[in-house]
PDB file of C-alpha atoms in Angstrom:
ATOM      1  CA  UNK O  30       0.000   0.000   0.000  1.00  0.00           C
ATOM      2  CA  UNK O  31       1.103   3.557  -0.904  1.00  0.00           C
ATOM      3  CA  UNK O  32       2.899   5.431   1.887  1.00  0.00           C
ATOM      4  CA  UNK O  33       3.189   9.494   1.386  1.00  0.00           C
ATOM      5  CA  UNK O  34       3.135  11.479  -1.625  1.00  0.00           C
ATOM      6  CA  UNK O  35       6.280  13.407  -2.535  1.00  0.00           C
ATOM      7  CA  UNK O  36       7.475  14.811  -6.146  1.00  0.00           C
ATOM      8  CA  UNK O  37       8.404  18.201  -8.418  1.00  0.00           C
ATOM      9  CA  UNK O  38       9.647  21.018  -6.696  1.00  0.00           C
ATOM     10  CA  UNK O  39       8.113  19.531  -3.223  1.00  0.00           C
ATOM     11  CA  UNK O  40       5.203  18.037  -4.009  1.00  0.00           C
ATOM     12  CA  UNK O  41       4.899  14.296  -2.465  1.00  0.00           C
ATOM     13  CA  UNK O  42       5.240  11.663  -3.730  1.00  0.00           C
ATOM     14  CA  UNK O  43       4.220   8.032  -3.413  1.00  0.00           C
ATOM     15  CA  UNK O  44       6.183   5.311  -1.765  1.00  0.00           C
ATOM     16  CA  UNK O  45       5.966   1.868  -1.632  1.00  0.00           C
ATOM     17  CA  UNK O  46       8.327   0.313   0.713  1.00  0.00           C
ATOM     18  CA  UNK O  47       7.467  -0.735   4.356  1.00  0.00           C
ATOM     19  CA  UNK O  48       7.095   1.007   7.713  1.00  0.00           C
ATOM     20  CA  UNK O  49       9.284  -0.645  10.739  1.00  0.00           C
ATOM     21  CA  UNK O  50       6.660  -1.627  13.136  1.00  0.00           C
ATOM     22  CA  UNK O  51       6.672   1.045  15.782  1.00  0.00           C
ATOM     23  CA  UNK O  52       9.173  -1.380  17.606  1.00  0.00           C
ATOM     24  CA  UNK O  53      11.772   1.844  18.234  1.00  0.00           C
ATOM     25  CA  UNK O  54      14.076   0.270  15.949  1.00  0.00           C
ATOM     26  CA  UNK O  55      15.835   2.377  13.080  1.00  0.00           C
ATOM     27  CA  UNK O  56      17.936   0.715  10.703  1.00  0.00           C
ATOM     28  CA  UNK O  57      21.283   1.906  11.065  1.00  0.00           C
ATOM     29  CA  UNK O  58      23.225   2.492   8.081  1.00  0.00           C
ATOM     30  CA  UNK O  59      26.182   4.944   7.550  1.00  0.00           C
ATOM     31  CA  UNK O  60      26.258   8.406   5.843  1.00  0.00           C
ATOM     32  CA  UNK O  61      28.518   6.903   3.528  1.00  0.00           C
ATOM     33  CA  UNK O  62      27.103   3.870   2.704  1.00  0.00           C
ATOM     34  CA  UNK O  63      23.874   5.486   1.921  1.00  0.00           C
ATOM     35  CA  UNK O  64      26.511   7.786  -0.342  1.00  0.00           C
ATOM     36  CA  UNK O  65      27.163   4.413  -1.943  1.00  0.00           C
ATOM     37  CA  UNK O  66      23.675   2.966  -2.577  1.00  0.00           C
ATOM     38  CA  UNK O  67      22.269   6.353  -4.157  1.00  0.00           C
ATOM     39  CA  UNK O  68      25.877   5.993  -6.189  1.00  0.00           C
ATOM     40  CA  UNK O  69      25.022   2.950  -7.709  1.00  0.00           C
ATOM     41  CA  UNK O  70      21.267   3.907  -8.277  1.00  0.00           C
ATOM     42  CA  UNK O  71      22.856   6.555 -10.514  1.00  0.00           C
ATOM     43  CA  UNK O  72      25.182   3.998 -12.065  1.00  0.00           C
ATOM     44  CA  UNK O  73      22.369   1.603 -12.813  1.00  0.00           C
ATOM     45  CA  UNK O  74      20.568   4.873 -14.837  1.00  0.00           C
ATOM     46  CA  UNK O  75      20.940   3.867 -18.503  1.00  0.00           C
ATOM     47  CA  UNK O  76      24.259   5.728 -19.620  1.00  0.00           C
ATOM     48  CA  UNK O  77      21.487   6.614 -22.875  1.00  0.00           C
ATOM     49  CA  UNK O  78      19.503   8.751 -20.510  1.00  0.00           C
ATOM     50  CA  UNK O  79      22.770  10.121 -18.087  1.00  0.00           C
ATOM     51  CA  UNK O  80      23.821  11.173 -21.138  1.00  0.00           C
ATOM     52  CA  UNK O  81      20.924  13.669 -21.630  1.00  0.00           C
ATOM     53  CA  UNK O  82      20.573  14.913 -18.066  1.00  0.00           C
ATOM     54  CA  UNK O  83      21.867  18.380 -17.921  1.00  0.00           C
ATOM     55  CA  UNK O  84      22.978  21.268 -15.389  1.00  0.00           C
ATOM     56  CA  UNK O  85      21.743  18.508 -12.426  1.00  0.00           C
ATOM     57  CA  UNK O  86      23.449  17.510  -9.557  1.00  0.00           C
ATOM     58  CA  UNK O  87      22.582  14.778  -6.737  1.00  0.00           C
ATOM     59  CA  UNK O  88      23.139  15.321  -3.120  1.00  0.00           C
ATOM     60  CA  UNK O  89      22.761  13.180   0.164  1.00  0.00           C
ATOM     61  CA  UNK O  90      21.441  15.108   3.673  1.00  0.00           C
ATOM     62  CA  UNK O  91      20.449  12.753   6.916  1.00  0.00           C
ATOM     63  CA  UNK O  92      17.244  15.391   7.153  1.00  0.00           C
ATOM     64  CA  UNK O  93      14.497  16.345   4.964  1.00  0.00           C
ATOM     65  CA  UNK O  94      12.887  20.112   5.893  1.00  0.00           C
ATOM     66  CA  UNK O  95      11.106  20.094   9.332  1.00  0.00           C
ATOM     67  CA  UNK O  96       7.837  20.400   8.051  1.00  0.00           C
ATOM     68  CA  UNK O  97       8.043  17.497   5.864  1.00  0.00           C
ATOM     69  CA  UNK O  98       9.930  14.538   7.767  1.00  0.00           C
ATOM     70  CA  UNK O  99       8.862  11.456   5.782  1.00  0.00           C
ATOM     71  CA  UNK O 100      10.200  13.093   2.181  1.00  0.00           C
ATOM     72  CA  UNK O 101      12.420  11.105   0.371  1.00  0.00           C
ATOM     73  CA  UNK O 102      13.610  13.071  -2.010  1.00  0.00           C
ATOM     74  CA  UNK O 103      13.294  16.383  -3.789  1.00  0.00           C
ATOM     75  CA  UNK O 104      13.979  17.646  -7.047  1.00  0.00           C
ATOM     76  CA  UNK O 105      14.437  21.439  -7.255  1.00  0.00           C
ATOM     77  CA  UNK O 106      14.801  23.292 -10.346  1.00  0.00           C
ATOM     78  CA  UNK O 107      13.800  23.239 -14.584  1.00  0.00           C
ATOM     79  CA  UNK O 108      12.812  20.408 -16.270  1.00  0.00           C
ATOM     80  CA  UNK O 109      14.460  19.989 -19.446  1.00  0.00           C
ATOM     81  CA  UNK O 110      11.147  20.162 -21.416  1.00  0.00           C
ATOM     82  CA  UNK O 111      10.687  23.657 -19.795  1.00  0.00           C
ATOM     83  CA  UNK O 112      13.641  24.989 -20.586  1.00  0.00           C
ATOM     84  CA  UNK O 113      13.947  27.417 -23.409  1.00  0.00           C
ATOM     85  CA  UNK O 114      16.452  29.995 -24.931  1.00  0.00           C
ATOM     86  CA  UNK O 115      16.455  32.032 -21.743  1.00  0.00           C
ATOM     87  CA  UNK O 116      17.851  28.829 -19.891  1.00  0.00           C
ATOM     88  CA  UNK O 117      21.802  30.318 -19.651  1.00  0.00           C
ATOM     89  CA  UNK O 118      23.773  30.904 -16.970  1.00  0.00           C
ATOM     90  CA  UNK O 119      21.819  29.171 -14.081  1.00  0.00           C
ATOM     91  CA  UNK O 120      22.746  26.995 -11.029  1.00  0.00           C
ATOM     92  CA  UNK O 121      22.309  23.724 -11.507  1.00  0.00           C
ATOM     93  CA  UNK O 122      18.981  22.085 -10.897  1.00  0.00           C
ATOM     94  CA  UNK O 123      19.441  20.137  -7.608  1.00  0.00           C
ATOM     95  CA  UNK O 124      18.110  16.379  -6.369  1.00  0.00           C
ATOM     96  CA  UNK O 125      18.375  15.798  -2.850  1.00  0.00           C
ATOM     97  CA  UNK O 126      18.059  11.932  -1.264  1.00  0.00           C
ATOM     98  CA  UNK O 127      17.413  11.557   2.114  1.00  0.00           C
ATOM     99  CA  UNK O 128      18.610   9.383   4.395  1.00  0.00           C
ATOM    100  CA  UNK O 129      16.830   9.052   7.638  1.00  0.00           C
ATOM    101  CA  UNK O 130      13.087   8.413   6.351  1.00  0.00           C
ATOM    102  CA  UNK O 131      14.325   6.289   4.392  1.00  0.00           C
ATOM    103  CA  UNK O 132      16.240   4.176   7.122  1.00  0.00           C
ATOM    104  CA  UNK O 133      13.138   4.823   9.202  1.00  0.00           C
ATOM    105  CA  UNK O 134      10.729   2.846   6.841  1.00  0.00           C
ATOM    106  CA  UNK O 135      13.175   0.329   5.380  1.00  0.00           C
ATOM    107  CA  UNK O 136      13.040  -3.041   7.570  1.00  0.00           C
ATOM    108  CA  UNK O 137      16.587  -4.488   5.798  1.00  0.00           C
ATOM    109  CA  UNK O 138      19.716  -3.411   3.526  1.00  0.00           C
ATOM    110  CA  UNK O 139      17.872  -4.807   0.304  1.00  0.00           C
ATOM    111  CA  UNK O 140      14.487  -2.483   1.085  1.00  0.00           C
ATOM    112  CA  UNK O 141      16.906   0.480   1.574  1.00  0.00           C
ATOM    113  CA  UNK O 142      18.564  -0.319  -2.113  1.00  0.00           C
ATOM    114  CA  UNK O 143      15.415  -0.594  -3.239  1.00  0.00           C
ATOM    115  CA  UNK O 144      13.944   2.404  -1.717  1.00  0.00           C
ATOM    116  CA  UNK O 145      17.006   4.265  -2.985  1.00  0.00           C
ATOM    117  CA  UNK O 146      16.639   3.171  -6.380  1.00  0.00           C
ATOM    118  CA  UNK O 147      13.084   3.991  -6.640  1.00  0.00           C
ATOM    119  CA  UNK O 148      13.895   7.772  -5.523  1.00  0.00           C
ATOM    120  CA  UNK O 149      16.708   7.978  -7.517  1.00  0.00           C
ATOM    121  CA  UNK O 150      14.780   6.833 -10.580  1.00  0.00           C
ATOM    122  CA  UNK O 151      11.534   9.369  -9.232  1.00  0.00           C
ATOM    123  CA  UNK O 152      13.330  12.405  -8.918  1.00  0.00           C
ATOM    124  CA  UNK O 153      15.736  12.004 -11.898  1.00  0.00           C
ATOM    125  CA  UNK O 154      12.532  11.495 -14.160  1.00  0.00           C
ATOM    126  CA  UNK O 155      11.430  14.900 -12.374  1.00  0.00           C
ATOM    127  CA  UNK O 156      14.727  16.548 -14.274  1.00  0.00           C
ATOM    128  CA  UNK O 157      13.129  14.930 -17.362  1.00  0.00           C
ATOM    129  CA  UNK O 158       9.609  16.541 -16.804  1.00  0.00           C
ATOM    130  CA  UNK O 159       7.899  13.380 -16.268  1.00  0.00           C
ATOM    131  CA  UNK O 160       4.566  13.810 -13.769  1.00  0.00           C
ATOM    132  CA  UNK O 161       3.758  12.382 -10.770  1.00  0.00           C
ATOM    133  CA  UNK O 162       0.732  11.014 -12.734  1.00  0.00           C
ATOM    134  CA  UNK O 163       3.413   9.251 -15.557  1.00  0.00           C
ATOM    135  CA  UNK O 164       5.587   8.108 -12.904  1.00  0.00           C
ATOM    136  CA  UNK O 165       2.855   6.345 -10.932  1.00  0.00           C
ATOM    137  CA  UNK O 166       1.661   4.684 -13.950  1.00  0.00           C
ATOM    138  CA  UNK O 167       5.135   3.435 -14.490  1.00  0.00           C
ATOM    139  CA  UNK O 168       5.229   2.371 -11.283  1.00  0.00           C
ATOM    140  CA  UNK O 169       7.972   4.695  -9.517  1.00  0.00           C
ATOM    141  CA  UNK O 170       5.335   6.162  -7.275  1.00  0.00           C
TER     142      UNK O 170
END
């Protein structure tokens, strides 16, 4: 069953991994490792379609903003179908993964790659000015 919504520019967007049962349990996983694993989400990106992203980069924080704690991730910026001419000189559009709702609803290592991959995938199709709507369809939530 669907989670949260969580998408463009801070819209949600819909998740499909597990809670961990209120148990007070958090799987623990490194800054860096979680580095890693949204690392080789991006690796596993066809190099066809890495190719075309432009002007993006991808960070890691622990946090998402205060007033939305369960957000994945966030794409923030101009999707390449709505740039035009005027698109010069601008800082790079930027997708943020983060890492402690995402611990907090995986229940093992291989729901956290998952996880990752399917937020990777969501917000990099966000750069590409696929919808919410598309994206659901396709079943990245």
């Amino acid at each position: 069953m669907p989670k949260r919504e969580t998408g463009y520019a801070g819209a949600r967007r819909i998740s499909y991994g597990r809670l961990v049962p209120e148990n007070g349990s958090v799987l623990e996983m490194t800054r860096e490792m979680f580095e890693e694993l949204v690392a080789e989400a991006l690796d596993r990106i066809p190099p066809e379609l890495t190719r075309l992203m432009d002007n993006v980069a991808v960070f890691v924080e622990d946090e998402p903003p205060a007033d939305d704690p369960e957000l994945l991730g966030l794409y923030e910026g101009t999707p390449l179908t709505e740039r035009g001419e005027w698109y010069a000189g601008v800082l790079p559009d930027r997708i943020t993964i983060y890492r402690g709702p995402t611990l907090r609803m995986c229940e093992s290592r291989e729901d956290v790659i998952a996880e990752t991959e399917i937020t990777v995938v969501h917000e990099i199709a966000h750069h590409f000015g696929i919808d919410d709507a598309r994206l659901h369809a396709l079943g990245y939530g």
